[in-house]
């Protein structure tokens, strides 16, 4: 595996490659990331993983400084997974001057997580577009765990006519259901024991919809109360139409329940896809 930090050198390495899949990450890799590498490998002969903690997508009071940086361990995992190239630019390589040109993501970016993290998706869209331009992959892989991010990236790829197929990796979970996330390492032991509630409340919504519950607002509200009465501070629980992330009408069958909530000093997100009319879960 080659570890490359410069854009020029990466371009030289990739010049002759026939099919390239990119997996953008911020490092602190876990099994969920490794599943994305595997998906990339199934589609392309050259797999590039990028590791870059992108300041642009963090708010001023967010965890940019304490975001776990574990480059040595990450590179060992990527090498084991058979990744061909890991791109590890530093900030001066990706942002040699203050970034003044941004990708404006679609309006849904100010809803759900975007309502609580102003500018987050603009930062994501901008860095991902830069990575797409640098690597020029045929495929790019993102996890469904960041459902709204995946939606934004699909939209920017389509609307900017980028010749890249976006592949979505399923969320990997711990035995108790907690979605794997780099931020899980912030959890204190008591919070970790409680953390799978987030998935359980979403599963509860899925079961209720399968059993015929039609009042989505009531389900959202009950789930939020469940979290808030168990040490959480819920930002939102929302059931949306899966493809637009807009409000779901009675006729919409493809839904997704999404949530973001704080436990201790850790903000977790999760989601569960729901096929209305699919019967009991
Ligand atoms: O999902 C992430 O890790 C980041 O948002 C991404 C896509 C690598 C952009 O910085």
Coordinates of C-alpha atoms and ligand atoms in Angstrom, one line a residue:
X1 CA 0.0 0.0 0.0
X2 CA 1.3 3.5 -0.9
X3 CA 0.8 6.3 1.6
X4 CA 0.7 9.6 -0.3
X5 CA 0.2 13.1 1.1
X6 CA 0.7 15.2 -1.9
X7 CA -1.9 15.9 -4.6
X8 CA 0.7 15.9 -7.4
X9 CA 2.2 12.6 -6.4
X10 CA -1.3 11.0 -6.0
X11 CA -2.2 12.2 -9.5
X12 CA 1.0 10.7 -10.9
X13 CA 0.2 7.3 -9.2
X14 CA -3.4 7.3 -10.5
X15 CA -2.6 8.5 -14.0
X16 CA -2.5 5.0 -15.5
X17 CA -5.2 3.3 -13.3
X18 CA -8.2 2.0 -15.2
X19 CA -10.8 1.9 -12.5
X20 CA -10.6 3.7 -9.2
X21 CA -12.9 3.6 -6.2
X22 CA -12.5 6.3 -3.5
X23 CA -13.5 5.9 0.1
X24 CA -13.3 9.3 1.9
X25 CA -12.8 9.1 5.7
X26 CA -11.7 11.2 8.6
X27 CA -9.7 8.3 10.0
X28 CA -10.1 6.5 13.3
X29 CA -11.2 3.6 11.2
X30 CA -13.5 0.8 12.5
X31 CA -15.1 -2.3 11.0
X32 CA -17.8 -0.1 9.4
X33 CA -15.1 1.7 7.4
X34 CA -13.5 -1.7 6.5
X35 CA -16.8 -2.9 5.0
X36 CA -16.8 0.3 2.8
X37 CA -13.3 -0.7 1.6
X38 CA -14.6 -4.1 0.7
X39 CA -17.4 -2.6 -1.2
X40 CA -15.0 -0.4 -3.1
X41 CA -12.8 -3.4 -3.9
X42 CA -15.8 -5.2 -5.4
X43 CA -16.2 -2.5 -7.9
X44 CA -12.7 -1.2 -8.9
X45 CA -9.2 -2.5 -9.4
X46 CA -7.7 0.4 -7.5
X47 CA -9.0 1.4 -4.1
X48 CA -8.0 4.8 -2.6
X49 CA -8.9 5.6 0.9
X50 CA -8.5 9.2 2.1
X51 CA -7.9 10.3 5.7
X52 CA -8.5 14.0 6.4
X53 CA -10.2 15.6 9.4
X54 CA -12.0 18.4 7.5
X55 CA -12.1 21.6 9.6
X56 CA -14.7 23.1 7.2
X57 CA -17.4 20.7 8.3
X58 CA -17.0 21.4 12.1
X59 CA -18.7 24.2 13.9
X60 CA -16.7 26.5 16.2
X61 CA -17.9 24.7 19.4
X62 CA -17.6 21.2 17.9
X63 CA -15.1 18.4 18.3
X64 CA -12.5 19.2 15.6
X65 CA -9.7 19.4 18.0
X66 CA -10.5 16.3 20.0
X67 CA -11.6 14.2 16.9
X68 CA -9.5 11.0 17.3
X69 CA -6.4 10.9 15.0
X70 CA -5.0 7.4 14.8
X71 CA -3.0 7.5 11.5
X72 CA -0.6 4.7 12.2
X73 CA -3.3 2.2 13.3
X74 CA -5.5 3.3 10.4
X75 CA -2.8 2.7 7.8
X76 CA -2.2 -0.8 9.3
X77 CA -5.9 -1.6 9.0
X78 CA -6.0 -0.3 5.4
X79 CA -3.0 -2.3 4.4
X80 CA -4.5 -5.5 5.9
X81 CA -7.7 -4.8 3.9
X82 CA -5.8 -4.6 0.7
X83 CA -6.3 -0.9 0.0
X84 CA -3.9 0.3 -2.7
X85 CA -3.4 3.9 -1.8
X86 CA -4.1 5.9 1.3
X87 CA -4.2 9.7 0.7
X88 CA -3.3 11.6 3.8
X89 CA -3.1 15.3 2.9
X90 CA -2.4 17.8 5.6
X91 CA -4.5 21.0 5.9
X92 CA -2.0 23.1 3.9
X93 CA -2.2 20.6 1.0
X94 CA -6.0 20.6 0.8
X95 CA -6.5 24.2 1.9
X96 CA -3.3 26.1 0.8
X97 CA -5.2 29.4 1.1
X98 CA -8.4 30.1 3.1
X99 CA -11.2 28.4 1.2
X100 CA -13.4 31.0 -0.4
X101 CA -15.2 28.8 -3.0
X102 CA -17.8 26.5 -1.6
X103 CA -20.3 23.9 -2.8
X104 CA -23.8 25.0 -1.8
X105 CA -25.6 21.8 -0.9
X106 CA -29.4 21.4 -1.5
X107 CA -32.0 23.0 0.8
X108 CA -32.5 19.7 2.8
X109 CA -29.0 20.5 4.2
X110 CA -30.5 23.0 6.6
X111 CA -32.9 20.4 8.0
X112 CA -32.4 17.4 10.3
X113 CA -28.7 17.4 11.2
X114 CA -28.1 20.6 9.3
X115 CA -30.6 22.5 11.5
X116 CA -28.2 21.8 14.5
X117 CA -24.9 21.9 12.6
X118 CA -25.1 25.1 10.4
X119 CA -22.6 24.9 7.6
X120 CA -21.8 21.3 8.2
X121 CA -23.0 19.9 4.8
X122 CA -21.5 22.9 3.0
X123 CA -18.1 21.8 4.5
X124 CA -18.7 18.2 3.6
X125 CA -19.9 19.0 0.0
X126 CA -16.9 21.2 -0.5
X127 CA -14.2 18.8 0.7
X128 CA -15.8 15.8 -1.0
X129 CA -15.9 17.7 -4.3
X130 CA -12.2 18.6 -3.9
X131 CA -11.4 14.9 -3.2
X132 CA -13.5 13.9 -6.3
X133 CA -11.5 16.4 -8.4
X134 CA -8.2 15.2 -7.0
X135 CA -8.8 11.5 -7.3
X136 CA -11.2 11.5 -10.2
X137 CA -12.7 8.1 -9.2
X138 CA -15.3 6.1 -11.2
X139 CA -16.8 5.0 -7.8
X140 CA -17.0 6.6 -4.4
X141 CA -18.3 4.8 -1.3
X142 CA -20.1 6.4 1.7
X143 CA -21.9 4.7 4.6
X144 CA -25.6 4.8 5.2
X145 CA -25.0 5.6 8.8
X146 CA -24.5 9.2 7.6
X147 CA -27.8 9.1 5.7
X148 CA -28.3 12.8 5.1
X149 CA -24.6 13.1 4.1
X150 CA -25.1 10.3 1.6
X151 CA -28.2 12.1 0.2
X152 CA -26.3 15.4 -0.2
X153 CA -23.4 13.7 -2.0
X154 CA -25.7 11.9 -4.3
X155 CA -27.4 15.2 -5.1
X156 CA -24.1 17.1 -5.7
X157 CA -22.8 14.3 -7.9
X158 CA -26.0 14.3 -10.0
X159 CA -26.5 18.0 -10.2
X160 CA -22.9 18.8 -11.0
X161 CA -22.8 16.0 -13.6
X162 CA -19.9 14.2 -12.0
X163 CA -19.1 10.9 -13.7
X164 CA -18.9 9.0 -10.4
X165 CA -21.2 6.2 -9.2
X166 CA -22.0 6.7 -5.5
X167 CA -22.1 3.4 -3.6
X168 CA -23.8 3.1 -0.3
X169 CA -22.5 0.8 2.4
X170 CA -24.8 -0.7 5.1
X171 CA -24.4 0.4 8.7
X172 CA -22.4 -2.0 10.9
X173 CA -23.6 -2.5 14.4
X174 CA -22.2 -3.7 17.8
X175 CA -23.9 -6.8 19.3
X176 CA -26.4 -4.5 21.2
X177 CA -27.3 -2.6 18.0
X178 CA -25.2 0.5 18.5
X179 CA -24.1 1.8 15.1
X180 CA -20.3 1.7 14.7
X181 CA -18.9 5.2 14.8
X182 CA -15.6 6.9 15.5
X183 CA -17.4 9.1 18.0
X184 CA -18.4 6.0 20.1
X185 CA -14.9 6.2 21.6
X186 CA -16.0 9.3 23.4
X187 CA -18.6 7.4 25.4
X188 CA -18.1 6.8 29.1
X189 CA -18.9 3.2 30.3
X190 CA -22.3 4.1 31.7
X191 CA -23.2 6.0 28.5
X192 CA -22.0 3.1 26.3
X193 CA -24.3 0.8 28.2
X194 CA -27.2 3.1 27.4
X195 CA -26.2 4.0 23.9
X196 CA -28.0 1.3 22.0
X197 CA -31.3 2.9 23.0
X198 CA -31.0 5.2 20.0
X199 CA -31.2 2.2 17.6
X200 CA -34.0 0.6 19.7
X201 CA -36.2 3.7 19.5
X202 CA -35.8 3.7 15.7
X203 CA -36.5 0.0 15.6
X204 CA -39.6 0.7 17.7
X205 CA -40.8 3.2 15.1
X206 CA -40.2 0.7 12.3
X207 CA -42.2 -2.0 14.2
X208 CA -45.0 0.5 14.8
X209 CA -45.2 1.5 11.2
X210 CA -45.2 -2.2 10.2
X211 CA -48.1 -2.8 12.6
X212 CA -50.0 -0.1 10.8
X213 CA -49.3 3.1 12.9
X214 CA -49.9 6.0 10.5
X215 CA -49.4 9.1 12.8
X216 CA -45.7 9.6 12.2
X217 CA -45.5 12.8 14.2
X218 CA -46.8 10.9 17.3
X219 CA -44.2 8.2 16.7
X220 CA -41.4 10.8 16.4
X221 CA -42.6 12.5 19.6
X222 CA -42.8 9.3 21.6
X223 CA -39.4 8.3 20.6
X224 CA -38.0 11.7 21.5
X225 CA -39.7 11.5 24.9
X226 CA -38.2 8.0 25.4
X227 CA -34.7 9.3 24.8
X228 CA -35.2 12.5 26.8
X229 CA -36.4 10.6 29.9
X230 CA -33.4 8.3 29.7
X231 CA -30.4 10.7 30.1
X232 CA -30.4 11.7 26.4
X233 CA -30.9 15.1 24.9
X234 CA -32.6 14.4 21.6
X235 CA -32.0 16.9 18.8
X236 CA -34.5 15.3 16.5
X237 CA -36.3 12.1 15.7
X238 CA -37.9 12.2 12.2
X239 CA -39.6 9.8 9.8
X240 CA -39.0 11.0 6.3
X241 CA -39.5 9.8 2.7
X242 CA -36.3 7.9 2.0
X243 CA -35.3 9.3 -1.4
X244 CA -36.0 13.0 -0.8
X245 CA -35.7 13.2 3.0
X246 CA -38.8 15.4 2.7
X247 CA -41.9 14.9 4.8
X248 CA -43.6 11.5 4.1
X249 CA -47.1 11.5 2.7
X250 CA -49.6 8.7 3.4
X251 CA -48.8 7.2 -0.1
X252 CA -45.1 7.0 0.5
X253 CA -43.8 3.4 1.1
X254 CA -40.1 4.0 1.3
X255 CA -39.4 5.7 4.6
X256 CA -36.4 6.2 6.9
X257 CA -36.5 7.1 10.6
X258 CA -33.5 9.3 11.5
X259 CA -32.3 10.6 14.9
X260 CA -29.6 12.7 16.4
X261 CA -29.2 12.8 20.2
X262 CA -26.6 13.7 22.8
X263 CA -25.6 11.3 25.5
X264 CA -23.1 12.8 28.0
X265 CA -20.8 14.9 25.8
X266 CA -21.2 12.7 22.7
X267 CA -23.6 13.4 19.8
X268 CA -24.7 10.2 18.1
X269 CA -26.8 9.8 14.9
X270 CA -28.5 6.7 13.5
X271 CA -31.2 5.7 11.1
X272 CA -33.4 2.8 10.1
X273 CA -35.0 2.3 6.7
X274 CA -38.7 1.3 6.7
X275 CA -40.7 -0.2 3.9
X276 CA -44.3 0.7 4.7
X277 CA -46.6 -2.2 4.0
X278 CA -43.8 -4.7 4.3
X279 CA -45.5 -6.4 7.3
X280 CA -44.2 -7.0 10.8
X281 CA -40.5 -6.8 11.5
Ligands
LIG1 O1 -18.2 10.9 6.7 C1 -17.0 11.4 6.9 O2 -16.1 10.8 7.5 C2 -16.8 12.8 6.4 O3 -17.9 13.6 6.5 C3 -16.2 12.8 4.9 C4 -17.2 12.2 3.9 C5 -14.9 12.0 4.9 C6 -15.9 14.2 4.5 O4 -15.0 14.8 5.4

